[in-house]
mmCIF file of N, CA and C in Angstrom:
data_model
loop_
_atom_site.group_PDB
_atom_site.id
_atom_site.type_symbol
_atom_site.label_atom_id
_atom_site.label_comp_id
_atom_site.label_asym_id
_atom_site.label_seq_id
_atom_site.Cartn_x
_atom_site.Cartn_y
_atom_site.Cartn_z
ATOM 1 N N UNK A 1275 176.863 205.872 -166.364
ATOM 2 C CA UNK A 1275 177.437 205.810 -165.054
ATOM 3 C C UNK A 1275 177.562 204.341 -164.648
ATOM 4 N N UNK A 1276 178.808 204.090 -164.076
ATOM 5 C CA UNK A 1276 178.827 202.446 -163.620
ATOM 6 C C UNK A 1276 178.236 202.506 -162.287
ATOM 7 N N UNK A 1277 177.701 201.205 -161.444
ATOM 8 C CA UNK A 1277 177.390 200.424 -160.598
ATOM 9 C C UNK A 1277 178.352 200.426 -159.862
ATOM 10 N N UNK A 1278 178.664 201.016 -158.747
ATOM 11 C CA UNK A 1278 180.034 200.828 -157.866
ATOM 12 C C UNK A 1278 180.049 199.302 -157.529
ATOM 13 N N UNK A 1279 181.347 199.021 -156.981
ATOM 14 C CA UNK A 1279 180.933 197.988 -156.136
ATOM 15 C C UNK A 1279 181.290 197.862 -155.344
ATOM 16 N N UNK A 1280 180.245 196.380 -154.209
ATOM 17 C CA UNK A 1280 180.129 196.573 -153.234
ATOM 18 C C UNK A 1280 181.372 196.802 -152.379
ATOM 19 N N UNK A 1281 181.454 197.137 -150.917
ATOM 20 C CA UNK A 1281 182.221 197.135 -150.312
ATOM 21 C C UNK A 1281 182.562 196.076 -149.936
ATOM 22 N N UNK A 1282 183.667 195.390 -149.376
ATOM 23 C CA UNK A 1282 184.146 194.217 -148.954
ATOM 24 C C UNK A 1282 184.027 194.198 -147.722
ATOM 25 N N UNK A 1283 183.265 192.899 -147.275
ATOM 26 C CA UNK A 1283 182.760 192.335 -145.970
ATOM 27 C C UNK A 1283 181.253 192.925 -146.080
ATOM 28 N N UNK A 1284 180.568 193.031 -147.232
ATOM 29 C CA UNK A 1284 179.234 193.714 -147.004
ATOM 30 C C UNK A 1284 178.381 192.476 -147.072
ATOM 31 N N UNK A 1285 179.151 191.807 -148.493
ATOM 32 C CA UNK A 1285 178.018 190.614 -149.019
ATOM 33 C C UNK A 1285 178.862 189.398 -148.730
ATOM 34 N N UNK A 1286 178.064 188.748 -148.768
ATOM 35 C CA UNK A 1286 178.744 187.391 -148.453
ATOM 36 C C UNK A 1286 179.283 186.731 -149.671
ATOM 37 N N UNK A 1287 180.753 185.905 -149.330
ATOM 38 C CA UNK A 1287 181.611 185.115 -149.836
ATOM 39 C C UNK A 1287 180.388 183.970 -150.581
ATOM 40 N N UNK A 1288 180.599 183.761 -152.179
ATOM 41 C CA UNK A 1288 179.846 182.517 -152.470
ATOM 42 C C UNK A 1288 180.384 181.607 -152.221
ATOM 43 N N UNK A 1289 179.927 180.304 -151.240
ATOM 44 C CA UNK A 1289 180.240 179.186 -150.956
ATOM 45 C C UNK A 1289 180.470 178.309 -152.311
ATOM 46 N N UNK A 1290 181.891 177.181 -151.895
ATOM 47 C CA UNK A 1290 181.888 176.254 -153.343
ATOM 48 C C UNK A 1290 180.959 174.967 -152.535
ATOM 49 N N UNK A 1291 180.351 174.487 -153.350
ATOM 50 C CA UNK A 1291 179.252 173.316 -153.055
ATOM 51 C C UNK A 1291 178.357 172.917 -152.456
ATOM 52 N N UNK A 1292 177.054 172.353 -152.320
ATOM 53 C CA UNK A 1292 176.041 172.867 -151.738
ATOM 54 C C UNK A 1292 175.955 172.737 -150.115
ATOM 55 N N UNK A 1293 174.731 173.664 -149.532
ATOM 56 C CA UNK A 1293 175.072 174.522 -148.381
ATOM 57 C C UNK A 1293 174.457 172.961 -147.839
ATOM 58 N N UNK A 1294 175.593 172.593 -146.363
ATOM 59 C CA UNK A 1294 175.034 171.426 -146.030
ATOM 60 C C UNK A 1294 174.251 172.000 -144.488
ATOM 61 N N UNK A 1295 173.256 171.203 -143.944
ATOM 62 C CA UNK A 1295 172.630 171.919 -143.009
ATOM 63 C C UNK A 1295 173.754 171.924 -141.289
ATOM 64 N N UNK A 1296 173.522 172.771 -140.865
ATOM 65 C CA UNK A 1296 174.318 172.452 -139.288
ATOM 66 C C UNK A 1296 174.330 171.331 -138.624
ATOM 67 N N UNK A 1297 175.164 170.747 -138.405
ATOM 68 C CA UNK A 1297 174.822 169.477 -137.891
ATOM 69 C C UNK A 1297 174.027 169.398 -136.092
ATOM 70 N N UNK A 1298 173.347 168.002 -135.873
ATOM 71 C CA UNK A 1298 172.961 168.504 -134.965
ATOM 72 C C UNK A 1298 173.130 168.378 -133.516
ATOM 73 N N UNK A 1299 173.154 169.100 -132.171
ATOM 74 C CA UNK A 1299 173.476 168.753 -131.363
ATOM 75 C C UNK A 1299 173.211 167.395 -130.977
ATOM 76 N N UNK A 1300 174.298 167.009 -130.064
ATOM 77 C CA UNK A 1300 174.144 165.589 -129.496
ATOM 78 C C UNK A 1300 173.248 165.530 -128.141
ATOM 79 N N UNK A 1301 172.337 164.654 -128.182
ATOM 80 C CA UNK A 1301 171.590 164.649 -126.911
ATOM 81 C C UNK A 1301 171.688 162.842 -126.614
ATOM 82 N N UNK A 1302 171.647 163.221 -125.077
ATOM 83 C CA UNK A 1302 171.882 161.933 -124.363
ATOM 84 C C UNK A 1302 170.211 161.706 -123.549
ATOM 85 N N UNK A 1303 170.708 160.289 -123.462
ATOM 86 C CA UNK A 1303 169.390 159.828 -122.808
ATOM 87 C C UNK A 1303 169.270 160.161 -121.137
ATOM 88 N N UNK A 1304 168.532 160.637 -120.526
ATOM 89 C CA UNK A 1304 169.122 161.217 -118.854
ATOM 90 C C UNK A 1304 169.148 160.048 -118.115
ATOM 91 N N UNK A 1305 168.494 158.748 -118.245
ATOM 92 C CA UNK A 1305 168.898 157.955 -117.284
ATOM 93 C C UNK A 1305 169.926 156.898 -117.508
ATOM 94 N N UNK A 1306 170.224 156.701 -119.193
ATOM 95 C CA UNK A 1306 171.118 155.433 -119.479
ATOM 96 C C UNK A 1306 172.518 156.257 -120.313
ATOM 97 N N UNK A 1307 172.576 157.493 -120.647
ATOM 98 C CA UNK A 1307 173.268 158.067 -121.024
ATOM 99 C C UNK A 1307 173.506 158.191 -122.626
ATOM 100 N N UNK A 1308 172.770 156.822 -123.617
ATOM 101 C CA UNK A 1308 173.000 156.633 -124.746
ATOM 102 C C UNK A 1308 172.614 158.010 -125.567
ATOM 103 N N UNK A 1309 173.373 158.001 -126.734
ATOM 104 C CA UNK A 1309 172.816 159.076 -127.449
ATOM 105 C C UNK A 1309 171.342 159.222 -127.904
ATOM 106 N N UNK A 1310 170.598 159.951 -127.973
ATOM 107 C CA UNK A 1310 169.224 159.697 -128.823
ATOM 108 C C UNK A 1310 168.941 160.127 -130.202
ATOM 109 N N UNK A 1311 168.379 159.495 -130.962
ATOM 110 C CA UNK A 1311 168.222 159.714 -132.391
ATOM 111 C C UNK A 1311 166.635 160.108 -132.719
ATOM 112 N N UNK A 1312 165.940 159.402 -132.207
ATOM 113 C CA UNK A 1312 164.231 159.972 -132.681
ATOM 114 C C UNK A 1312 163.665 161.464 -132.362
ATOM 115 N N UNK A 1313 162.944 161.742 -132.683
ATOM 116 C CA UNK A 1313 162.531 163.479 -132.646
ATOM 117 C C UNK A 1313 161.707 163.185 -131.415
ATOM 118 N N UNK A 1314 160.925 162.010 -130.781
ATOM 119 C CA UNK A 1314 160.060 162.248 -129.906
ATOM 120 C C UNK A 1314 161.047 162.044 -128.294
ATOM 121 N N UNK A 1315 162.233 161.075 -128.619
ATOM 122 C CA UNK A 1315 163.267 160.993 -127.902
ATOM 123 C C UNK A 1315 163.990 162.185 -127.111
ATOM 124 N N UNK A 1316 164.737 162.887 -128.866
ATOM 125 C CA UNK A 1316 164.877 163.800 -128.452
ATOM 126 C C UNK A 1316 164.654 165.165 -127.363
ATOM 127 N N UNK A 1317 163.192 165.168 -128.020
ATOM 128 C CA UNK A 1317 162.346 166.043 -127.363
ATOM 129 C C UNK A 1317 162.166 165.883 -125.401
ATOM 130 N N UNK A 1318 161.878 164.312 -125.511
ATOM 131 C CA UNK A 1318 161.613 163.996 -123.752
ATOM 132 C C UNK A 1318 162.722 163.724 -123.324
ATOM 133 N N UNK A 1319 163.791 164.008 -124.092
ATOM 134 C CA UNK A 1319 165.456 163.486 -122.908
ATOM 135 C C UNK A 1319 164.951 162.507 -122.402
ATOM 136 N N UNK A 1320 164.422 161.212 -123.015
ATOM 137 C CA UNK A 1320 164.184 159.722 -122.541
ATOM 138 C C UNK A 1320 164.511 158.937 -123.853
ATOM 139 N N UNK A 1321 165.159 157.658 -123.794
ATOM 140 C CA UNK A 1321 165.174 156.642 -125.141
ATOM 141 C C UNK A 1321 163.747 156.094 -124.818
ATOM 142 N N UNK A 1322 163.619 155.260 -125.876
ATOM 143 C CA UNK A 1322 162.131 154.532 -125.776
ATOM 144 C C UNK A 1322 162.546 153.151 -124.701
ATOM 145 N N UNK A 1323 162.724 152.524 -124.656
ATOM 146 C CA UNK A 1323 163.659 151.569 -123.331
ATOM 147 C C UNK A 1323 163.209 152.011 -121.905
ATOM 148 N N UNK A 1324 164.438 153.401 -121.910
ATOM 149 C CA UNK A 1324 163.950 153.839 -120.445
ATOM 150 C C UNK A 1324 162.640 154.733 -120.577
ATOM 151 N N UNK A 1325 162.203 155.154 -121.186
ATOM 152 C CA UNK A 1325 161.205 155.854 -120.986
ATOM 153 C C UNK A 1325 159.751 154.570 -120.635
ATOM 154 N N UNK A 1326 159.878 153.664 -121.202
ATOM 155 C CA UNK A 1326 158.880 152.435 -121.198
ATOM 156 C C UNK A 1326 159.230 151.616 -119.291
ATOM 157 N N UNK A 1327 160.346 151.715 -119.103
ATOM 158 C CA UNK A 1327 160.719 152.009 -117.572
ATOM 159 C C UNK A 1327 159.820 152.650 -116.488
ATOM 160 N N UNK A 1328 160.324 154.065 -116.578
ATOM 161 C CA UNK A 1328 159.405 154.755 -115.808
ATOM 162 C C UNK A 1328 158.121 155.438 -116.517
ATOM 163 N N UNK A 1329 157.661 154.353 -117.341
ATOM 164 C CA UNK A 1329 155.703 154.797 -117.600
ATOM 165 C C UNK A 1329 155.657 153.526 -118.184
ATOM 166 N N UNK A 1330 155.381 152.452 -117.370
ATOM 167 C CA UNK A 1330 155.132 151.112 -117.821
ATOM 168 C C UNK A 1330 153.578 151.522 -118.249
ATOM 169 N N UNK A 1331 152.899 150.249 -119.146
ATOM 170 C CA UNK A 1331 151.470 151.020 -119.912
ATOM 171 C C UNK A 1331 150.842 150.149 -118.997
ATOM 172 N N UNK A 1332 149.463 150.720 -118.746
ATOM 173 C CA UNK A 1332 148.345 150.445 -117.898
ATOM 174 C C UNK A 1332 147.856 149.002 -117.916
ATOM 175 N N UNK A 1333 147.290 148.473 -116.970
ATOM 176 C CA UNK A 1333 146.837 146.869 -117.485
ATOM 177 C C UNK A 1333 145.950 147.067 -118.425
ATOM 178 N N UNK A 1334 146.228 145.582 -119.209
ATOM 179 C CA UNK A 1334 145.390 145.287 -120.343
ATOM 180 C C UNK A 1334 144.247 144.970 -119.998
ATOM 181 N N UNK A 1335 143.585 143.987 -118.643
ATOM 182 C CA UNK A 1335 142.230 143.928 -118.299
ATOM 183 C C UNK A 1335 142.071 145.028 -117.326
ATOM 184 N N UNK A 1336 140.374 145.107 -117.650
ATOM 185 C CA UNK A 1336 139.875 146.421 -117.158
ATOM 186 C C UNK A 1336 139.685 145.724 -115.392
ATOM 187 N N UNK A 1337 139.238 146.655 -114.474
ATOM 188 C CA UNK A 1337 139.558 146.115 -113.124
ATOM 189 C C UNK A 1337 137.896 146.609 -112.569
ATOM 190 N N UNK A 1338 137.674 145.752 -112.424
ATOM 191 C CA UNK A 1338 135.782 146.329 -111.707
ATOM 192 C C UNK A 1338 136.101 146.487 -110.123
ATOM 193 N N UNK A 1339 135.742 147.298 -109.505
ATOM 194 C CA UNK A 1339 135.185 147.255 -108.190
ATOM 195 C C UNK A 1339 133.826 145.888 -108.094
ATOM 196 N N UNK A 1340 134.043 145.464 -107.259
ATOM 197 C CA UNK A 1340 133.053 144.479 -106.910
ATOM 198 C C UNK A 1340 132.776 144.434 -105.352
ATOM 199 N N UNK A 1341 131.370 144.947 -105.223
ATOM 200 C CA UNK A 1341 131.256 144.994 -103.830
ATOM 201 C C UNK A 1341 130.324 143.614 -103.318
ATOM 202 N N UNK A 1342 129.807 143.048 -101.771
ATOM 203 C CA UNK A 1342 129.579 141.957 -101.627
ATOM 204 C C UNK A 1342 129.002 142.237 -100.804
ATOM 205 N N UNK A 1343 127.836 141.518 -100.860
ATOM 206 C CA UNK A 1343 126.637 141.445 -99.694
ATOM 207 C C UNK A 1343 127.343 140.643 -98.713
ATOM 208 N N UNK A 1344 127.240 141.231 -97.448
ATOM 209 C CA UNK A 1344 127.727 140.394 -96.642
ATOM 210 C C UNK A 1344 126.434 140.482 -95.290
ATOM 211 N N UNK A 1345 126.625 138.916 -94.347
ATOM 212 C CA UNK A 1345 126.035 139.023 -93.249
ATOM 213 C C UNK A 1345 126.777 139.290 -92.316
ATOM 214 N N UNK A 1346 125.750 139.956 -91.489
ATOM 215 C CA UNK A 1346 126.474 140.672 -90.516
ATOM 216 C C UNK A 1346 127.418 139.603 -89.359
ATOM 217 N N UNK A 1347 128.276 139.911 -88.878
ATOM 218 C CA UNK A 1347 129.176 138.933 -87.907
ATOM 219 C C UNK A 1347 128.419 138.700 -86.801
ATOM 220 N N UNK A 1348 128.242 137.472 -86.055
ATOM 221 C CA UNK A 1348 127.699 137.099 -85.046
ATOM 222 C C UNK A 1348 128.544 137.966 -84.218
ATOM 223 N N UNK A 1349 128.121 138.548 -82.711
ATOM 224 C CA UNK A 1349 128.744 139.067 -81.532
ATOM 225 C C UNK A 1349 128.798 140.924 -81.790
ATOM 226 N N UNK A 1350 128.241 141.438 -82.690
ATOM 227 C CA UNK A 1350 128.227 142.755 -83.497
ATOM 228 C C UNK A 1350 126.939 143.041 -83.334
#
């Protein structure tokens, strides 16, 4: 007994040459508009530029509270 075959539109057409991946959407930067390319970019809809903008990094020296003995004000 033969192997029928398949019906047409069941299986898929073999592609000629190898399968290239989807290309990928374009994402823009939300405040300067440029395109973004990095995955962490991507991800925060910020370039590294503006994102270093609005989250400038913390000071480099540490900041003490320093409190001060004081005398009391004459007339008090």
């Amino acid at each position: 007994m033969e192997s029928p075959e398949p019906l047409p539109g069941l299986m898929p057409e073999p592609t000629a040459g190898p399968l290239r991946p989807a290309p990928r959407r374009p994402v823009r930067c939300a405040l300067c508009g440029r395109p973004l390319t990095g995955e962490q970019s991507r991800r925060t809809g910020l370039g590294p530029a503006c994102d270093a903008k609005l989250h400038p990094p913390g000071p480099g020296i540490r900041t003490w509270r320093h409190d001060v003995d004081q005398d009391p004000l004459p007339g008090t």
